[in-house]
XYZ file of C-alpha atoms in Angstrom:
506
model
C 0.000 0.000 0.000
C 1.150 3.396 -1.063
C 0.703 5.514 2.123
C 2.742 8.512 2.339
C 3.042 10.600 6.170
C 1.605 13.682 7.395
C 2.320 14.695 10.735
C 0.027 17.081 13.148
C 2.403 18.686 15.626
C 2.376 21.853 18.190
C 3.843 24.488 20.591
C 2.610 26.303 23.778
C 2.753 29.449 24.645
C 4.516 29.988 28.420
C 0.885 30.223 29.952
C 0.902 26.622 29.050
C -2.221 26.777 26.760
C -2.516 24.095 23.409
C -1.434 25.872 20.217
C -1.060 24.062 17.089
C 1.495 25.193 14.214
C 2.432 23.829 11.122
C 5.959 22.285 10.901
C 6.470 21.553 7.384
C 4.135 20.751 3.940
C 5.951 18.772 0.921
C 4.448 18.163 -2.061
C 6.804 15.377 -4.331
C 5.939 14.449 -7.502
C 7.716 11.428 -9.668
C 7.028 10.915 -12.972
C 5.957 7.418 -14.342
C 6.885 5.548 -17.744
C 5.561 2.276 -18.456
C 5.440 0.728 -14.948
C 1.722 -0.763 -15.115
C 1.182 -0.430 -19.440
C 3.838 -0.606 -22.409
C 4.576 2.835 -23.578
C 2.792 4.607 -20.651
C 3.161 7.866 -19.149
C 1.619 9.030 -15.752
C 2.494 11.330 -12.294
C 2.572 10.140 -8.768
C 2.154 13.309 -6.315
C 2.853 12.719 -2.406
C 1.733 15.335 0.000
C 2.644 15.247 3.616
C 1.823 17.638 5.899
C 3.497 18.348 9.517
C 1.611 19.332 12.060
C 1.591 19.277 16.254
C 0.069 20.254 19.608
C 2.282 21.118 22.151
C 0.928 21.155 25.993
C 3.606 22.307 28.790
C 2.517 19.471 31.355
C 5.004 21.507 33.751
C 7.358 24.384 32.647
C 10.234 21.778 31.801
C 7.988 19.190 30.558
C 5.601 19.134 27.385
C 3.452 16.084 25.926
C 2.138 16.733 22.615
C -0.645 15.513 20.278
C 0.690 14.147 16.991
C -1.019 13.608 13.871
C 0.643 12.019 11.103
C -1.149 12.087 7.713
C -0.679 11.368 4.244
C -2.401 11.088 0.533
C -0.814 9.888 -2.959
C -2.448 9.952 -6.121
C -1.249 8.232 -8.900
C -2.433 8.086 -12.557
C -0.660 5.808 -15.300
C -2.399 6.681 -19.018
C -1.107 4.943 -22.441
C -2.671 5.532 -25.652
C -1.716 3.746 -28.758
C -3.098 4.582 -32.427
C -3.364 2.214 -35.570
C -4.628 3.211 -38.956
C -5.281 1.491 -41.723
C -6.201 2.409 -45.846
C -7.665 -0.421 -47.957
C -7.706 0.975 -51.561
C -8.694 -0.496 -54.822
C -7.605 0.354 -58.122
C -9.139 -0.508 -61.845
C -6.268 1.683 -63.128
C -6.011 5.315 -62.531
C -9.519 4.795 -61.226
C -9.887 4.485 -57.615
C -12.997 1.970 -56.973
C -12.842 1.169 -53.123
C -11.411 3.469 -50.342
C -11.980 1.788 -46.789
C -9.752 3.582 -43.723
C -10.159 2.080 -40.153
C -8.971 3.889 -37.087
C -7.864 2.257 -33.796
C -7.549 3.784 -30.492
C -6.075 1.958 -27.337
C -6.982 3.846 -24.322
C -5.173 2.268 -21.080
C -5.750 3.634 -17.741
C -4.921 3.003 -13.519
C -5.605 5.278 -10.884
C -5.198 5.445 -7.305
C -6.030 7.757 -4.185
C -4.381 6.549 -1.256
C -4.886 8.488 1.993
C -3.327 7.613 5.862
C -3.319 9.181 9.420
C -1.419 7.813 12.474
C -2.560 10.117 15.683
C -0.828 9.642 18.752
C 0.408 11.137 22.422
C 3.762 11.480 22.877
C 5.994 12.357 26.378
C 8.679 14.588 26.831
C 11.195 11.869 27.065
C 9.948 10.190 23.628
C 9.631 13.571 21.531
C 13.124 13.492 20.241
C 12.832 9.929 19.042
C 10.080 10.461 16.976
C 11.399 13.596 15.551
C 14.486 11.687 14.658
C 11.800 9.277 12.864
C 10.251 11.614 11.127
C 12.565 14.182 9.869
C 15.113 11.354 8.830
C 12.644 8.505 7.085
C 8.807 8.578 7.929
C 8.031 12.135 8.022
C 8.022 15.139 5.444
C 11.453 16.337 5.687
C 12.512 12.694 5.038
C 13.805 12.474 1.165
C 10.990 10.680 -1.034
C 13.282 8.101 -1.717
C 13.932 7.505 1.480
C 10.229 7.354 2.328
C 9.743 5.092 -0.723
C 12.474 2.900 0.927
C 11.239 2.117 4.103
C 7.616 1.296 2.379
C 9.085 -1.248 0.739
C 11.014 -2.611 3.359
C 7.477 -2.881 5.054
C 5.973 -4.940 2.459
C 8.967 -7.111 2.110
C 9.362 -8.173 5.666
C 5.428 -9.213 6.078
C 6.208 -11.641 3.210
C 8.868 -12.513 4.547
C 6.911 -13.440 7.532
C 4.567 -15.359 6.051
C 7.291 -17.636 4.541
C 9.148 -18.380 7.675
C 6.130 -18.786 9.732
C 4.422 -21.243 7.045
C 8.068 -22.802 6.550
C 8.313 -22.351 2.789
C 11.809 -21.508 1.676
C 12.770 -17.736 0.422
C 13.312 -18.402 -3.218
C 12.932 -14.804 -4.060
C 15.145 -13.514 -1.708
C 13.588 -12.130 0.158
C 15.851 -11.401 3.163
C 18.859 -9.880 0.811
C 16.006 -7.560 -0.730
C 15.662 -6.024 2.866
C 18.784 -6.324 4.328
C 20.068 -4.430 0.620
C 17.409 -1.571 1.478
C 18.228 -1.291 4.928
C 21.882 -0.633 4.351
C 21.002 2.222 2.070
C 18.900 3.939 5.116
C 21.109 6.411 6.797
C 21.390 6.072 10.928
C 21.009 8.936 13.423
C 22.242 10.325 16.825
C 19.456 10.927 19.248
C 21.274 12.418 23.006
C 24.218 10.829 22.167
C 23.236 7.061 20.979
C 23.109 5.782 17.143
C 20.266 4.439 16.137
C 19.174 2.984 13.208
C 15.400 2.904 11.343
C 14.489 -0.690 13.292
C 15.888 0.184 16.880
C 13.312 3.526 16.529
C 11.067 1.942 15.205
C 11.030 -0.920 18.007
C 11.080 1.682 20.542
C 8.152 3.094 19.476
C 5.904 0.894 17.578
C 6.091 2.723 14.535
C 5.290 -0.099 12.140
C 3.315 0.617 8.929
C -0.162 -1.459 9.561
C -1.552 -0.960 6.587
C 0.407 -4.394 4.973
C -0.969 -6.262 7.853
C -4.656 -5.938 6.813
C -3.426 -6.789 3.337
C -1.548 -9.796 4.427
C -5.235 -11.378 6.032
C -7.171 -10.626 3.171
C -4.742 -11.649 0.116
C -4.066 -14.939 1.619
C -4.577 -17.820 -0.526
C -3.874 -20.714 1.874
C -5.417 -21.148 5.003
C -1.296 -21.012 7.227
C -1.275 -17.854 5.145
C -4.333 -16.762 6.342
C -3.633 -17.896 9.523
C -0.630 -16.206 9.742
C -1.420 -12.602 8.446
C -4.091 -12.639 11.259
C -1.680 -13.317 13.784
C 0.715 -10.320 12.413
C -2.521 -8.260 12.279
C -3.080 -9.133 16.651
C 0.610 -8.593 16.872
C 0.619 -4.752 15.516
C -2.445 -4.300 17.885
C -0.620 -5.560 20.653
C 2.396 -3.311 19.943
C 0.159 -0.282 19.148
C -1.617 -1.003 22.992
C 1.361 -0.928 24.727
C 3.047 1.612 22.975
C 4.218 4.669 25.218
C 1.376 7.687 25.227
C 0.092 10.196 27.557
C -3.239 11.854 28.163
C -2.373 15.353 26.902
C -4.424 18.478 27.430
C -5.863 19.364 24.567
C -8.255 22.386 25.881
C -8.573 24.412 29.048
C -10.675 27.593 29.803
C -10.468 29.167 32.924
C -14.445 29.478 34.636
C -13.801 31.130 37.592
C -10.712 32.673 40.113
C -10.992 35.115 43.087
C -8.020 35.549 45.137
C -8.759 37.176 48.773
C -6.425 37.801 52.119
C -6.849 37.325 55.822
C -3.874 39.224 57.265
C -1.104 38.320 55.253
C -2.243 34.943 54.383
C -3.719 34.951 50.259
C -6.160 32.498 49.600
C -7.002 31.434 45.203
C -9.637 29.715 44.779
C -9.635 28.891 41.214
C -12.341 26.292 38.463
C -11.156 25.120 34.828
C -12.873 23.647 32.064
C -10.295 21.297 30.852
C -10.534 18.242 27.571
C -7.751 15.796 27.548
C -7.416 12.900 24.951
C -5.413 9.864 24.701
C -4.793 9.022 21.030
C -3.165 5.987 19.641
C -4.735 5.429 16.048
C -3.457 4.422 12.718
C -6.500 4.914 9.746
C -6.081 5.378 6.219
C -8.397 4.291 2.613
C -7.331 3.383 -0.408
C -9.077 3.396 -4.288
C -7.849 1.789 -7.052
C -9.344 1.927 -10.736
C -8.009 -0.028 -13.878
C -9.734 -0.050 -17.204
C -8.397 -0.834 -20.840
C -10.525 0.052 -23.952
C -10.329 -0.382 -28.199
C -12.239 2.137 -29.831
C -12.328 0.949 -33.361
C -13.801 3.411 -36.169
C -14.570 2.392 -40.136
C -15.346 4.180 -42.769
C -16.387 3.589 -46.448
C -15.810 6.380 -48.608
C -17.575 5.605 -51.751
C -20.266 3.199 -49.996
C -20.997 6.235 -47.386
C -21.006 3.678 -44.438
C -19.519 4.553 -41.273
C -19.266 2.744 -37.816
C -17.589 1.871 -34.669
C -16.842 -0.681 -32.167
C -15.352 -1.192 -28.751
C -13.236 -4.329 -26.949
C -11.994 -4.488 -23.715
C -8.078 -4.894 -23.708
C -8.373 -5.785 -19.721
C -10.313 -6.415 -17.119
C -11.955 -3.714 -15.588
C -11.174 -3.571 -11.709
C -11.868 -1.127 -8.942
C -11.370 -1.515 -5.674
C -11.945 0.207 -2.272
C -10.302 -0.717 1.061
C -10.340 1.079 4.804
C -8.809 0.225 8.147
C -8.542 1.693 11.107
C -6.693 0.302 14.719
C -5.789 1.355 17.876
C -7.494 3.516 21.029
C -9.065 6.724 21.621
C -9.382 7.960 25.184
C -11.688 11.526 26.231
C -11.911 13.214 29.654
C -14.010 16.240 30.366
C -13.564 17.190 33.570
C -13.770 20.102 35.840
C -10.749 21.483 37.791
C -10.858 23.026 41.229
C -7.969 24.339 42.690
C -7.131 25.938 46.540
C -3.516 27.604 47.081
C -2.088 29.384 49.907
C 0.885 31.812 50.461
C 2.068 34.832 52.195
C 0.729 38.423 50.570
C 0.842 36.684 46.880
C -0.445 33.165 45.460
C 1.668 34.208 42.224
C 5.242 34.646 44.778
C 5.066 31.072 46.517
C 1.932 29.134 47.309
C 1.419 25.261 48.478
C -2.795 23.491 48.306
C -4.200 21.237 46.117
C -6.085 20.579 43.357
C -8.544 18.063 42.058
C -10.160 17.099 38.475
C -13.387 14.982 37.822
C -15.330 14.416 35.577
C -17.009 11.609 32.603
C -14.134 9.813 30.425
C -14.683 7.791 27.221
C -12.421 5.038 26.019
C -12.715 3.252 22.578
C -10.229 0.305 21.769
C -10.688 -1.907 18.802
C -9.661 -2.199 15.044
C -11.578 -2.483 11.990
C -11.071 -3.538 7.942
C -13.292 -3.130 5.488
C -12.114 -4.411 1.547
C -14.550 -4.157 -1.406
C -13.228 -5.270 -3.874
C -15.258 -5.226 -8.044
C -14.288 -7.254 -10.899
C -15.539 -7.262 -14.417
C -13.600 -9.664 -16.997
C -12.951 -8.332 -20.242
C -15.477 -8.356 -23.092
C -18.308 -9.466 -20.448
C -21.236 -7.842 -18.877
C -21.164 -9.777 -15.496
C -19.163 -8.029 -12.365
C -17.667 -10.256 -9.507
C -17.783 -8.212 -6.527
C -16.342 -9.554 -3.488
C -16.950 -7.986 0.273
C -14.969 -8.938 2.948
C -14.391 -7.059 6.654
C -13.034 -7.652 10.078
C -12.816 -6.154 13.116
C -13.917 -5.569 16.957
C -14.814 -2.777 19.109
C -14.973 -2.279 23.122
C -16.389 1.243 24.683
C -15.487 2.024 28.392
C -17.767 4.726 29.813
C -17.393 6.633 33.750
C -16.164 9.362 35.802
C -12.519 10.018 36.985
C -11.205 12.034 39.822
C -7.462 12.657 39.879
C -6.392 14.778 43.369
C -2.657 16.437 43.376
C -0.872 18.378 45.548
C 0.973 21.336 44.217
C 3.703 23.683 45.625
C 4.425 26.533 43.292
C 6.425 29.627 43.292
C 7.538 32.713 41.066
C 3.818 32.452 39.146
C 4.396 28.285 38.330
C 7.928 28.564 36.942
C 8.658 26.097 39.215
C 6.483 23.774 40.352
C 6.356 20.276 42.548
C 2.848 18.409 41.911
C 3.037 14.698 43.284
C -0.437 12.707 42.148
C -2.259 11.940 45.563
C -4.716 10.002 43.952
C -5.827 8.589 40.996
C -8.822 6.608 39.805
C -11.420 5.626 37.369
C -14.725 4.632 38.095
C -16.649 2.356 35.281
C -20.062 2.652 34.756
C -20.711 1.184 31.489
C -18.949 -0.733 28.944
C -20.103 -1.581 25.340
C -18.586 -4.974 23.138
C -16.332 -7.516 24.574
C -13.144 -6.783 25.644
C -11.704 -10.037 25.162
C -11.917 -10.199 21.376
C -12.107 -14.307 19.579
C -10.409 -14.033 16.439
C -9.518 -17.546 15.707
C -9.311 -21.559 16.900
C -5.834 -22.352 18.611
C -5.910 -25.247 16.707
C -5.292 -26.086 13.311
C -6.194 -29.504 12.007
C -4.556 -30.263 8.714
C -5.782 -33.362 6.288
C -3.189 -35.934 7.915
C -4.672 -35.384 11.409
C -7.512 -38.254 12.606
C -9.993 -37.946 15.313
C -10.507 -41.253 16.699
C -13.738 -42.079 18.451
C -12.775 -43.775 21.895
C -16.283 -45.556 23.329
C -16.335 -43.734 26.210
C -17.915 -46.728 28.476
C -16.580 -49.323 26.163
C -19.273 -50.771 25.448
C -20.807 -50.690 21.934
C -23.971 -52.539 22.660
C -25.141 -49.108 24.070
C -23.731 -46.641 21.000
C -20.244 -45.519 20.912
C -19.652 -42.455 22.580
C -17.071 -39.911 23.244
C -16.657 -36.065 24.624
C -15.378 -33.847 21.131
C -11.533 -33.043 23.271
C -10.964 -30.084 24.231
C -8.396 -28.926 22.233
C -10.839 -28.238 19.532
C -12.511 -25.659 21.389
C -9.071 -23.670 22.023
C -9.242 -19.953 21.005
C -6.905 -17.582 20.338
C -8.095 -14.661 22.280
C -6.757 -11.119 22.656
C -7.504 -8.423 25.276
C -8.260 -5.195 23.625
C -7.593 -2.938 26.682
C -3.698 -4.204 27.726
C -3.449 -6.269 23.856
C -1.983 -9.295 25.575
C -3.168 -12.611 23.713
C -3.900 -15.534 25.375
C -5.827 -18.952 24.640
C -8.921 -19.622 26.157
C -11.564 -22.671 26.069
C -15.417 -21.800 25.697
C -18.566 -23.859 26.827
C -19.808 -26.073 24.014
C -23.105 -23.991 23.490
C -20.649 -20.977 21.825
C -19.831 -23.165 19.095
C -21.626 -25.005 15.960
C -19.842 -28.332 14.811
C -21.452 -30.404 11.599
C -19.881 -33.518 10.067
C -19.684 -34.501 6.716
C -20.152 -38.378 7.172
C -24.040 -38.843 8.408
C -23.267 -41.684 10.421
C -22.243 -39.401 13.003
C -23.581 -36.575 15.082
C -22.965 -34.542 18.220
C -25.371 -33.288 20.956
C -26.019 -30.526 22.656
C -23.368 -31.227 25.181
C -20.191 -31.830 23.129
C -20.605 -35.970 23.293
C -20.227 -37.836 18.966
C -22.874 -40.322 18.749
C-alpha cells in the first residue's frame, strides 16, 4: 500500500495553553513511464503535511498531540493509435477506399490516503522527531520514504514464509537487508540508532500491509498467519508509550482574597484531555483498458464503430482503522495558599473529575469489483473484520501542588488517581480464531467412552478443539482460552455421526 506521512504537531505558549502550528508541507511528484502499461506515461504526487500540539505538562515538561497524515495519487495513461487504408484500383480509377482507425486507451488510478494520531511524552519527543525528519516524516527524502515502504511490504512476506516454513526463493531477506543498508542512521542524546531500533522503541510499524496480508491470503497457514501479524501490531500499538495530553482548558472562575497576610485562590477550569493511539487510512484503485475501433467507407458512405476491452476492468476500495481513543471532560478546582501573593510562593491542592470515554478496537473493510474483459457480469467480493470495546465513567485525579515565582517552578506529586466504570459496550476479550489447526493428515478417533458398543459408541469432542486464540483489547496481551460447548456449531460430513447438545459424537 502506497501511504505517504503527514504529521500534526504543536507548541505552547509559556501560559501553558494548546497551540497548534504547522511544521512543514511537501508536495513530491515522480514521474511514471511504463510501470503498469507498455509505452505509458503518468504522475505520482505525495503530500505530507506536519503538524503538532504542544501542551507544557510543567514548565520543563511538554506532551504533545501528533497527527501524522498522508495522501498519494497516482495516474498511469497509455494511448496507442493504428490506422489502416484499404484501396482499390481498376487503373487510374480508384474503386474502393476503406480507412479504419484504432484507439487503445489504457488507464490506472489510485487515491491513497493515511493518518497515524498519537500522544507522545517529553522523554519520547526526540525519538520520533528523529523518525520523522530522517525517514517517515516530510522532511525525510521521497526516496527515502519510498524505501522504508518497501522494506514494510517485504518483511510481512517474509513473515509469512518463515512462519508457514516455505523456503525464500525470491530472496527475500537480501532484498531487505540491501534496502536497509542504504537507510542512513542517526544520533538521538548521544546514541546511534538505526530505522528498526526507533522503530522498536516506538511501535512505529506501517499497519496498513498487515490488513493486506489477512485478506490476500490464498492458503489457510497464510491466512492464519497474516491474522496473527494483524493481533501482533495491535498488541504493539496497545502498549506503545502515550500520555493523556491536554488538549483544551478555559479558565471558569478565580478570586483571590487575604486574611492578614495569608492569600487564599480559589480557582475552576474547564479542561478536555485525549489519549490518542490510532493508525487509519483508505485506499481506491481503478483499472480499465478500452479499443475504440472506427470504419469508414468512402464511396459506400457507411460509417461505424466498435469497442473491446483490452483488460479487465477492476476497482477496488479498502479502509482500516486500529488502535485507542481515550476523552476526559472534567472540571478542575484548585485551593492555594501563600504569604501576601499566590503568584510569589503558594502550596494546596487541586482536584479534576469528571465523565471519560475510552474506545479500543480495530476495523477492515475491503470491497473489492471485478468485471472480466469483453463481459457484462461483475464479480464483486466484500470482505471485513474487526472488533470494538467502549469504556464509559467518571474520573477524579487529586494532586498536591507547591508553586512559586507564578508556576515557573512547580512540585505536583499525584495523591490520587482513579477511574470509576459505569458502562462498557462490546467484549473486551476479542475471539479471532481456533488455537488449533487440524490439517488433512490429522484423525480424530472415536474412543467408546464406556466401552461398550452394545449401548452406542460415545465420546466427549476433546478439548483442544474448542481452544481460542483470544486477545484483550484494553492491555493487547493474547492468550488462549476454552469456551462452553453452546458458543460453538460443529457439523460432520459423514451422516453416520452426530454430536449433541453437550459436546458428546454419537
Amino acid at each position: 500500500m502506497n501511504t505517504p506521512n503527514l504529521m500534526f504537531a504543536a507548541t505552547s505558549s509559556s501560559s501553558g495553553k494548546p497551540k497548534l502550528t504547522v511544521e512543514g508541507v511537501s508536495v513530491t511528484p515522480t514521474f511514471i513511464y511504463a510501470k503498469r502499461f507498455n509505452g505509458g506515461i503518468g504522475i505520482k504526487l505525495e503530500v505530507c503535511l506536519t503538524l503538532s500540539i504542544d501542551t507544557m505538562v510543567t514548565p520543563t515538561t511538554k506532551s504533545s498531540l501528533k497527527i501524522e497524515l498522508s495522501a498519494a495519487f497516482e495516474e498511469e495513461i497509455a494511448v496507442g493509435f493504428k490506422v489502416d487504408v484499404d484501396d482499390k484500383w481498376d487503373g487510374i480509377i480508384l474503386e474502393e477506399l476503406d480507412v479504419t482507425v484504432s484507439v487503445d486507451i489504457q488507464n490506472y488510478t489510485s487515491v491513497s490516503v493515511g493518518a497515524k494520531i498519537y500522544t507522545v511524552g517529553e522523554t519520547e519527543k526526540q525519538k520520533w522527531e528523529a523518525l520523522s525528519d530522517n525517514y517517515i516524516g516530510s522532511k525525510a527524502s521521497p526516496k527515502t520514504r519510498d524505501m522504508i515502504r518497501q522494506i514494510d511490504k517485504l518483511a510481512n512476506k517474509l513473515d509469512v514464509l518463515m512462519k508457514t516454513g516455505e523456503p525464500d526463493e525470491e530472496g527475500i531477506l537480501d532484498k531487505i537487508k540491501a534496502l536497509k543498508n542504504q537507510l542512513p542512521k542517526v544520533e538521538v542524546g548521544g546514541v546511534e540508532y538505526s530505522v528498526d531500533q526507533l522503530e522498536a522503541a516506538l511501535g512505529a510499524k506501517d499497519i496498513s500491509s498487515s490488513f493486506n496480508e489477512v485478506f490476500s491470503a490464498k492458503t489457510k497457514p497464510e491466512a492464519k498467519v497474516g491474522l496473527e501479524q494483524l493481533m501482533n501490531r495491535y498488541t504493539e500499538m496497545i502498549n506503545q508509550e502515550s500520555q493523556w495530553v491536554e488538549v483544551f482548558n478555559k479558565e471558569l472562575f478565580e478570586k483571590e482574597f487575604h486574611i492578614k497576610i495569608i492569600a487564599i485562590k480559589i480557582s475552576l477550569n474547564f479542561i478536555v484531555r485525549a489519549h490518542v493511539n490510532i493508525a487509519l487510512g483508505a485506499d481506491i484503485e481503478y483499472e480499465v483498458g478500452k479499443r475504440y475501433t472506427f470504419w469508414i467507407h468512402v464511396f459506400e458512405k457507411e460509417a461505424g464503430s466498435s469497442e473491446i476491452d483490452l483488460l479487465d476492468e477492476r476497482f477496488g476500495f479498502q479502509f482500516y482503522v486500529m488502535g485507542t481513543l481515550g476523552l476526559k471532560v472534567g472540571i478542575k478546582a484548585e485551593l492555594a495558599v501563600g504569604i501576601i501573593s499566590t503568584k510569589i510562593a503558594s502550596v494546596g491542592a487541586n482536584v479534576e473529575f469528571g465523565p471519560y470515554v475510552k474506545l479500543y478496537g480495530y476495523f477492515v473493510y475491503i470491497y473489492q469489483k471485478l468485471r472480466p474483459a469483453n463481459t457484462q457480469s461483475w464479480n464483486v467480493s466484500e470482505e471485513m473484520l474487526g472488533a470494538l470495546y467502549i469504556d464509559f465513567g467518571l474520573y477524579i485525579t487529586v494532586n498536591f501542588k507547591a508553586q512559586a515565582f507564578d508556576d515557573k517552578f512547580v512540585y505536583e506529586p499525584t495523591l490520587f488517581d482513579g477511574e470509576f466504570p459505569l458502562l462498557t459496550v462490546g467484549t473486551r476479550q476479542n475471539v479471532y480464531d481456533f488455537s488449533f489447526h487440524p490439517d488433512k493428515k490429522d484423525i480424530l478417533y472415536i474412543d467408546d467412552e464406556d466401552a461398550d458398543s452394545s449401548t452406542g459408541i460415545t465420546m466427549s469432542l476433546p478439548q483442544v478443539y474448542r481452544g481460542m486464540q483470544t486477545i484483550d483489547l484494553v492491555t493487547g496481551q493474547k492468550t488462549q482460552k476454552t469456551y462452553s460447548f453452546d458458543n460453538y456449531h460443529v457439523t460432520f460430513n459423514d451422516s453416520r455421526f452426530s454430536i449433541n447438545s453437550k459436546g458428546v459424537i454419537n
